[in-house]
Amino acid sequence: MEENKSYEGRTDLALEASESLKTTGQQENGILIEEEYQKKTDIRITCVRITNEEAEQAVGKPKGTYITLESPALLYEDEGYHREISTELARQIKKLLSKEQRQSLLVVGLGNKEVTPDALGPLAVGNLCITRHLEPKGQTISAIVPGVMAQTGMETAEIVKGIVNETRPTAVIAIDALAARSTRRLNATIQIADTGIHPGSGVGNHRHGLTEESLGVPVLAIGVPTVVDAATIVGDAMGQLLDTMEETEKRKLIHGMLDERLKNLFVTPKDIDETVKRISYTISEAINMAFSGTRY
Amino acid sequence: MEENKSYEGRTDLALEASESLKTTGQQENGILIEEEYQKKTDIRITCVRITNEEAEQAVGKPKGTYITLESPALLYEDEGYHREISTELARQIKKLLSKEQRQSLLVVGLGNKEVTPDALGPLAVGNLCITRHLEPKGQTISAIVPGVMAQTGMETAEIVKGIVNETRPTAVIAIDALAARSTRRLNATIQIADTGIHPGSGVGNHRHGLTEESLGVPVLAIGVPTVVDAATIVGDAMGQLLDTMEETEKRKLIHGMLDERLKNLFVTPKDIDETVKRISYTISEAINMAFSGTRY
Amino acid sequence: MEENKSYEGRTDLALEASESLKTTGQQENGILIEEEYQKKTDIRITCVRITNEEAEQAVGKPKGTYITLESPALLYEDEGYHREISTELARQIKKLLSKEQRQSLLVVGLGNKEVTPDALGPLAVGNLCITRHLEPKGQTISAIVPGVMAQTGMETAEIVKGIVNETRPTAVIAIDALAARSTRRLNATIQIADTGIHPGSGVGNHRHGLTEESLGVPVLAIGVPTVVDAATIVGDAMGQLLDTMEETEKRKLIHGMLDERLKNLFVTPKDIDETVKRISYTISEAINMAFSGTRY
Amino acid sequence: MEENKSYEGRTDLALEASESLKTTGQQENGILIEEEYQKKTDIRITCVRITNEEAEQAVGKPKGTYITLESPALLYEDEGYHREISTELARQIKKLLSKEQRQSLLVVGLGNKEVTPDALGPLAVGNLCITRHLEPKGQTISAIVPGVMAQTGMETAEIVKGIVNETRPTAVIAIDALAARSTRRLNATIQIADTGIHPGSGVGNHRHGLTEESLGVPVLAIGVPTVVDAATIVGDAMGQLLDTMEETEKRKLIHGMLDERLKNLFVTPKDIDETVKRISYTISEAINMAFSGTRY
């Protein structure tokens, strides 16, 4: 099983992680999957619930709810910055956070704004409507772009924990660029999870987590896959060959993919600059909507 | 006195604040000024010590030591990024922080990196040699660019206090763009103070301070004047006229300078982009020197 | 007259330049001014036409049509990025350029993107919908951000002339940050002129012009005042004093304002980053509208 | 042969292109390769000369001289920004351009500064010492960052040709990010070619060339491989498997690699931001050296 996983490649999407279980017939009892297709907006909403430890192990993701919005439209420019997707994302945020939890929000823009596909979080924070310092009566938003460990020398978890202790928000939303397994999902999927951020996830591979357990407040994680690990691309391309191969060849293959040099490489589309800018806007608009008084 | 001050204009430089006392003959006992001129490097070092409350009131700066390095060379490009100034600045940092206090440093890059003259702090942090996460045996540096309140919704003091509580550095150095009174000092002076950052100082006008009292560790403030308040420019230009004027005219004048519209304006040189980039490098090199084992 | 002008301060707005003539009663025959107030959108449209050489001399601007859109709303954030102003600006562009002239447009984003108030042109170009390389049937847009002379070593006019000769657009729109005389107009006015860009105008003070004469195609200039010259601020604040002063004092005053050190300084608002970003979007949307087939 | 090439993957390095001929024993007469190893600086200098049409066809690169500097040190940080490599690069530039050709240089920073691995050219231009507008007596440098076609709507070749016609430099140096075949060479190799830039080369895949033929002045191309095509990574990993496979399997494999989705993907290291910044500095220092009067 472990070996099998390794050449299927890493994914931060619970949807992809549970898909592979389906195909191998190993889906456990603790995994609930619901799908909904909105014809009018062409958005596919999938909700994966991981409810027990067996399921945690099988999927390789912690217990919790993972919602993915998939829309081919996300890949293309749109004058309204995909308002229909922002609206749906805002609706999902409001389902996962109660009105009390939405009282004062801290948004954390994870990632390295100097590396284009990892700049999703910092860019999204740049478009938020920040209100905490204005002390309005309604819900307030504060935000931080902590930077990555090579820039700060600190674990992101240390920085965020310190700020949460000091400013006492009622909830945290962490926005992060993710790694997908399939190139088809790059920049075409938004995942919202009520589990927070866990070690090893995200493009920057966090060492410590940002979770309700560590921060003391609910943590939503919003992410978009903007890269595929280099090793995964190799595995993908060879998938169809595997069946016809002998065991010795397979081993060679796996060895090749786990090549040390591939480990620090990632694969990303050539137009990633425009795409990341656009999707970051879609996400920040959703948060602005979910935390303002106005109806939509 | 208060009125007098208001049209002399705001300054973040203790040097300028104590200078005006000299000219008006109001220098108090609690102000000690020492000057040193290094002929070889053409750097003028002035140390202003404010030692009691009367002096605090007269100068308008809290008790402590303020060292300024003035060098006309800072205004011009230099292939070695002014290594002689970095070296002197490193020497001053080592005088103000003991070896124990230099064990683990947190550098805070204050200011708004999107506004050119306010980007000094963020730019300086970008050039630091960050080492805390590498866990070397010697002294370590960590750093944060917290952003400004309009971007975060939080007081910078809240953010830094949270991070200090969590990561326990032995000292903090805060780098900030300052406002000067005289256009002659713009980008030609570096101030190092052992008092930290106080409310109302810096280009962004901090509401809360970053001080040893609030953070629990020594706080050095390193600043460079990159702007002059618009009201100060007006006052400067009119200085020579004041003597010949009648009281009514003076009042009108002062009223004009305190014009609401001038309050949110600042004055800065046209080549501020190159200058800020260059000086930020000089400062970060000094910190790198002061916190590495190597001699210089 | 010359002296008088010098302490009134430089302005790139024909509206301001002709206003001062009104107050001094020196308005010439060759100046036609029409005003229109749109109640619904709260936009004031002023059209200044300079029709002969006497008027050119008096106003200090070349013959041509200068339209200004003034809206207090421009100063404030707006979810739709001021669509009503974009729409009006698009309408004015279509009035100044015939359908044939709109066939293939080259937009030139003038200014230094590293200096916040001078980044208007480069930012606006970043939001344009570029179509020339896609070879659609309709009107096409191409764009260039040439940089400033300190970055390129070349006159902007040389760069643009070379590109125009090679790519043969049917019209050029040059977007530039301007200097105003009054702080009240900062970031609250958009000027569209059919005269192109002339030497000495803009924040960066172009040495050579971009005009129909030099480029061989019609050149519209779109500009927003984002700075006031430091000398102008001084003059503004002292305006009311001038009447009561004697000639000798006036001379001293003027001398003070022409101070060498003030020449390379500019005055700009503290929130210039947000403002410039927003207005650049309003302008690029207007160009996108004027050069797409869609109605609005 | 063609098929063979396609799964070996694209490379912009003449060194790599001629290497594969060596292994396949197909090296032609028209290919001259000289190697030099500088022990003191640990730089390996390889000069590939392609002298006739057969060699052009075999290597897939136009006739001319391609010099590569390889140094493992390039991958690591260095306080002096690799001055020894800058010095060697400056020496090579002076060998390829005569004193007359070095009279007035135009540097073209190719690539998209918004996409980290493609920002090499724009970053290098940012560090140049621009002198043409200062009209010094010696050699002068001017520079342009033209942007990519998606941003400008124009071929880069059109923009550069127009500027060359207008400003008449005596030589052009084009700096560009390249694609390598081997991940081992990423960011560890600098190539200087006297052939200019040809269609299909560079990360952005230029449609038209920048050559002496098209511009009328000598064109040096300086490039660093910062990405590997996604298809190449797949080919690399599978190299060892190929020998043991049957023809049908090979075909399947090749088909997989030519997958439409892989075409618009590139592979790059996770620390590409720091690396590209550092190497761009090494290159701009070399040009500054080669075009200043000073000895080194």
CSV table of C-alpha atoms in Angstrom, one decimal, chain D residues 12-15 46-50 61-69 89 92-93 95-97 101 105 171-176 178 189-198 201 210-212 217-224 283:
chain,number,residue,atom,x,y,z
D,12,ASP,CA,18.5,25.7,-25.1
D,13,LEU,CA,22.1,24.8,-24.2
D,14,ALA,CA,24.4,24.0,-27.2
D,15,LEU,CA,26.5,22.0,-24.7
D,46,THR,CA,33.3,24.9,-22.7
D,47,CYS,CA,33.3,26.4,-26.1
D,48,VAL,CA,31.1,24.8,-28.8
D,49,ARG,CA,31.6,26.1,-32.3
D,50,ILE,CA,29.1,25.1,-35.0
D,61,LYS,CA,21.3,25.3,-33.2
D,62,PRO,CA,22.4,27.9,-35.7
D,63,LYS,CA,26.0,28.4,-36.7
D,64,GLY,CA,28.1,30.4,-34.2
D,65,THR,CA,30.0,30.2,-30.9
D,66,TYR,CA,28.4,29.0,-27.7
D,67,ILE,CA,30.4,29.4,-24.5
D,68,THR,CA,29.2,27.9,-21.2
D,69,LEU,CA,30.5,28.7,-17.8
D,89,LEU,CA,31.9,36.3,-18.0
D,92,GLN,CA,34.2,36.3,-22.5
D,93,ILE,CA,32.0,39.3,-23.5
D,95,LYS,CA,36.4,38.4,-26.5
D,96,LEU,CA,33.1,38.3,-28.4
D,97,LEU,CA,32.6,42.0,-28.9
D,101,GLN,CA,31.2,47.1,-30.9
D,105,LEU,CA,25.4,48.8,-25.8
D,171,ALA,CA,25.8,46.0,-30.1
D,172,VAL,CA,22.9,44.2,-28.3
D,173,ILE,CA,23.1,41.8,-25.4
D,174,ALA,CA,19.9,39.8,-24.8
D,175,ILE,CA,19.5,38.2,-21.4
D,176,ASP,CA,17.0,35.3,-21.1
D,178,LEU,CA,16.6,29.1,-20.7
D,189,THR,CA,25.4,27.2,-16.0
D,190,ILE,CA,25.7,30.5,-17.9
D,191,GLN,CA,25.7,30.3,-21.7
D,192,ILE,CA,27.0,33.2,-23.9
D,193,ALA,CA,26.3,32.9,-27.6
D,194,ASP,CA,27.2,35.2,-30.5
D,195,THR,CA,24.2,34.0,-32.5
D,196,GLY,CA,21.6,36.1,-30.7
D,197,ILE,CA,18.1,34.8,-29.8
D,198,HIS,CA,16.4,32.3,-32.2
D,201,SER,CA,14.3,29.4,-27.5
D,210,LEU,CA,16.8,38.8,-32.3
D,211,THR,CA,19.9,38.4,-34.5
D,212,GLU,CA,22.5,40.4,-36.3
D,217,VAL,CA,24.2,45.0,-35.1
D,218,PRO,CA,26.0,42.1,-33.3
D,219,VAL,CA,23.7,40.3,-30.8
D,220,LEU,CA,25.1,38.4,-27.9
D,221,ALA,CA,22.7,36.1,-26.0
D,222,ILE,CA,23.4,35.4,-22.3
D,223,GLY,CA,21.2,32.8,-20.7
D,224,VAL,CA,20.8,30.6,-17.7
D,283,ILE,CA,25.4,38.7,-15.0
